[in-house]
């Protein structure tokens, strides 16, 4: 893929990820935030957090299934937008819903499982966003960086549980997100198992005359 194509893709992602904020602003400007504006804004931002997070998690499965490399180039940007929306989602709960009532918020985090897993997802996303730069990869080393960023799967599980436990039973949307996450994780797990099996499989038995070659290229006879 050319540099121009990568730039165009990132422009599209920027536009697509900022569009929900524009639409939310339109709802606010026209007074169309429902009878409970705080709940509307909180749910809107939470829904888009989960959608963008799942889009970032879909990058590697798309590469595995279709050998596409371009989704992986967008993974970091999508992950940062997911963190951005998660922060906005939390900020509404912090400022508008509780207005910095720290003791009340702490009690909610402990007593309400959906808030507990939601906060867990947000806390885990922060180090992932902070170490998303090339400099962070160099400082941590590739192996440690990869282990750290596998926390994104825990974030995904916590996010869908947060939505499932929060939503009303008649709402089927959480199950769609849960199904999408299960499919994405299954693809990753299947690819990991395939590569592990391939590494563990012994190579072909040496044939007569196939002994290790000498430095000059001649074989031992």
Coordinates of C-alpha atoms in Angstrom, one line a residue:
X1 CA 0.0 0.0 0.0
X2 CA 1.3 3.4 -0.9
X3 CA 1.9 6.2 1.6
X4 CA -0.9 8.2 -0.1
X5 CA -3.4 5.3 0.4
X6 CA -2.4 5.0 4.1
X7 CA -3.0 8.7 4.6
X8 CA -6.4 8.5 2.9
X9 CA -7.4 5.6 5.0
X10 CA -6.4 7.4 8.2
X11 CA -8.4 10.5 7.1
X12 CA -11.4 8.2 6.6
X13 CA -11.0 6.7 10.1
X14 CA -10.6 10.2 11.7
X15 CA -13.8 11.3 10.0
X16 CA -15.7 8.2 10.9
X17 CA -14.6 8.3 14.5
X18 CA -15.4 11.9 15.0
X19 CA -18.8 11.7 13.2
X20 CA -20.6 10.4 16.3
X21 CA -19.5 13.5 18.3
X22 CA -20.8 15.7 15.5
X23 CA -24.1 13.8 15.6
X24 CA -24.3 14.1 19.3
X25 CA -23.6 17.8 19.1
X26 CA -26.5 18.1 16.6
X27 CA -28.8 16.3 19.0
X28 CA -27.7 18.7 21.8
X29 CA -28.2 21.8 19.6
X30 CA -31.7 20.7 18.5
X31 CA -32.8 19.7 22.0
X32 CA -33.1 16.1 21.0
X33 CA -31.4 14.4 23.9
X34 CA -34.5 12.5 25.1
X35 CA -36.2 13.0 28.5
X36 CA -33.0 12.0 30.2
X37 CA -30.1 13.9 28.5
X38 CA -27.4 12.6 30.9
X39 CA -28.4 9.0 30.2
X40 CA -28.6 9.6 26.5
X41 CA -25.1 11.1 26.3
X42 CA -23.6 8.4 28.5
X43 CA -25.1 5.6 26.5
X44 CA -24.2 7.2 23.2
X45 CA -20.6 7.6 24.1
X46 CA -20.5 4.1 25.7
X47 CA -21.9 2.5 22.6
X48 CA -19.4 4.2 20.3
X49 CA -16.5 3.2 22.7
X50 CA -17.4 -0.4 22.3
X51 CA -17.9 -0.2 18.5
X52 CA -14.5 1.4 17.9
X53 CA -12.8 -1.0 20.4
X54 CA -14.2 -4.0 18.5
X55 CA -13.1 -2.4 15.2
X56 CA -9.6 -2.2 16.5
X57 CA -9.7 -5.8 17.7
X58 CA -10.9 -6.8 14.2
X59 CA -7.7 -5.6 12.5
X60 CA -5.6 -8.7 13.1
X61 CA -8.4 -11.2 12.4
X62 CA -9.0 -9.5 9.0
X63 CA -5.3 -10.0 8.3
X64 CA -5.5 -13.6 9.3
X65 CA -8.5 -14.4 7.2
X66 CA -7.9 -12.3 4.1
X67 CA -4.2 -11.6 4.2
X68 CA -5.0 -7.8 4.3
X69 CA -2.3 -5.7 5.9
X70 CA -4.0 -2.3 5.8
X71 CA -6.4 -2.9 8.8
X72 CA -3.3 -3.4 11.0
X73 CA -2.1 0.0 10.1
X74 CA -5.3 1.5 11.5
X75 CA -5.3 -0.5 14.8
X76 CA -3.4 2.0 16.8
X77 CA -5.5 4.9 15.7
X78 CA -8.7 3.0 16.4
X79 CA -7.5 2.0 19.8
X80 CA -6.7 5.6 20.7
X81 CA -10.1 6.7 19.6
X82 CA -11.7 3.9 21.8
X83 CA -9.7 5.3 24.7
X84 CA -10.9 8.8 23.9
X85 CA -14.5 7.8 23.8
X86 CA -14.1 5.8 27.0
X87 CA -12.7 8.8 28.7
X88 CA -15.6 11.0 27.6
X89 CA -18.0 8.3 28.7
X90 CA -16.4 8.2 32.2
X91 CA -16.2 12.0 32.3
X92 CA -20.0 12.3 31.9
X93 CA -20.5 9.8 34.7
X94 CA -18.0 11.7 36.8
X95 CA -19.1 15.3 36.2
X96 CA -22.7 15.3 35.1
X97 CA -24.0 12.2 36.9
X98 CA -22.1 12.4 40.2
X99 CA -20.5 15.8 40.1
X100 CA -17.2 14.7 41.7
X101 CA -19.0 12.9 44.6
X102 CA -15.9 10.6 45.1
X103 CA -17.3 8.6 48.0
X104 CA -20.6 7.9 46.2
X105 CA -18.6 6.9 43.1
X106 CA -16.4 4.6 45.1
X107 CA -19.3 2.9 46.6
X108 CA -20.9 2.4 43.2
X109 CA -17.7 0.9 41.8
X110 CA -17.6 -1.6 44.6
X111 CA -21.3 -2.5 44.8
X112 CA -22.3 -2.5 41.1
X113 CA -20.5 -5.1 39.0
X114 CA -21.2 -3.4 35.7
X115 CA -19.4 -0.3 37.0
X116 CA -16.6 -2.4 38.4
X117 CA -15.8 -4.1 35.0
X118 CA -16.3 -0.8 33.2
X119 CA -13.7 0.9 35.4
X120 CA -11.4 -2.0 35.0
X121 CA -11.6 -1.7 31.2
X122 CA -10.9 2.1 31.4
X123 CA -7.9 1.6 33.8
X124 CA -6.4 -1.1 31.6
X125 CA -6.8 1.1 28.5
X126 CA -4.7 3.9 29.9
X127 CA -1.3 2.1 29.8
X128 CA -2.1 0.7 26.4
X129 CA -2.7 4.2 25.1
X130 CA 0.4 5.6 26.9
X131 CA 2.6 2.9 25.3
X132 CA 1.2 3.1 21.8
X133 CA 4.1 5.1 20.3
X134 CA 7.2 3.7 18.5
X135 CA 9.4 5.2 21.3
X136 CA 7.4 3.1 23.9
X137 CA 8.0 0.0 21.9
X138 CA 11.7 0.6 21.8
X139 CA 11.9 1.3 25.6
X140 CA 9.8 -1.7 26.6
X141 CA 11.2 -4.1 23.9
X142 CA 9.0 -5.8 21.4
X143 CA 8.3 -8.9 23.5
X144 CA 7.3 -7.0 26.7
X145 CA 5.3 -4.5 24.6
X146 CA 3.3 -7.4 23.0
X147 CA 2.6 -9.0 26.4
X148 CA 1.3 -5.7 27.7
X149 CA -0.9 -5.0 24.8
X150 CA -2.5 -8.4 25.1
X151 CA -4.5 -6.7 27.9
X152 CA -6.7 -5.4 25.1
X153 CA -8.5 -8.7 25.1
X154 CA -9.3 -8.3 28.8
X155 CA -10.5 -4.8 28.0
X156 CA -12.8 -6.2 25.3
X157 CA -14.3 -8.8 27.7
X158 CA -14.8 -6.2 30.4
X159 CA -16.4 -3.8 28.0
X160 CA -19.0 -6.3 26.7
X161 CA -19.7 -7.4 30.3
X162 CA -20.2 -3.8 31.3
X163 CA -22.8 -3.3 28.6
X164 CA -24.5 -6.7 29.2
X165 CA -24.9 -6.1 32.9
X166 CA -26.0 -2.6 32.4
X167 CA -28.6 -3.1 29.7
X168 CA -32.1 -4.1 30.2
X169 CA -32.9 -7.8 29.5
X170 CA -35.2 -6.9 26.5
X171 CA -32.3 -5.2 24.8
X172 CA -30.6 -7.7 22.4
X173 CA -27.7 -5.3 21.4
X174 CA -25.2 -6.6 24.1
X175 CA -25.5 -10.1 22.7
X176 CA -24.5 -8.9 19.3
X177 CA -21.4 -7.3 20.7
X178 CA -20.6 -10.4 22.8
X179 CA -21.0 -12.6 19.7
X180 CA -18.7 -10.3 17.7
X181 CA -16.0 -10.4 20.4
X182 CA -16.2 -14.2 20.7
X183 CA -15.7 -14.6 16.9
X184 CA -12.7 -12.2 16.9
X185 CA -11.1 -14.0 19.8
X186 CA -11.8 -17.4 18.3
X187 CA -10.0 -16.4 15.1
X188 CA -7.0 -15.2 17.1
X189 CA -7.0 -18.4 19.2
X190 CA -7.3 -20.6 16.1
X191 CA -4.4 -18.8 14.4
X192 CA -2.3 -19.1 17.6
X193 CA -3.0 -22.8 17.9
X194 CA -2.1 -23.3 14.2
X195 CA 1.2 -21.5 14.5
X196 CA 2.1 -23.4 17.7
X197 CA 1.3 -26.7 16.1
X198 CA 3.4 -25.8 13.1
X199 CA 6.4 -24.9 15.3
X200 CA 6.0 -28.1 17.3
X201 CA 5.8 -30.4 14.2
X202 CA 9.1 -32.1 13.5
X203 CA 10.8 -31.4 10.2
X204 CA 11.4 -34.0 7.5
X205 CA 13.8 -36.8 8.3
X206 CA 17.3 -36.3 6.8
X207 CA 17.9 -38.3 3.7
X208 CA 21.3 -40.0 2.8
X209 CA 23.7 -37.4 1.4
X210 CA 21.8 -34.5 3.2
X211 CA 24.2 -34.1 6.1
X212 CA 25.2 -30.6 7.2
X213 CA 27.1 -28.8 4.4
X214 CA 30.7 -27.5 5.0
X215 CA 31.3 -23.8 5.1
X216 CA 32.4 -23.9 1.5
X217 CA 29.1 -25.4 0.4
X218 CA 30.3 -29.0 -0.1
X219 CA 28.6 -31.8 1.7
X220 CA 30.3 -34.3 4.0
X221 CA 30.6 -37.6 2.2

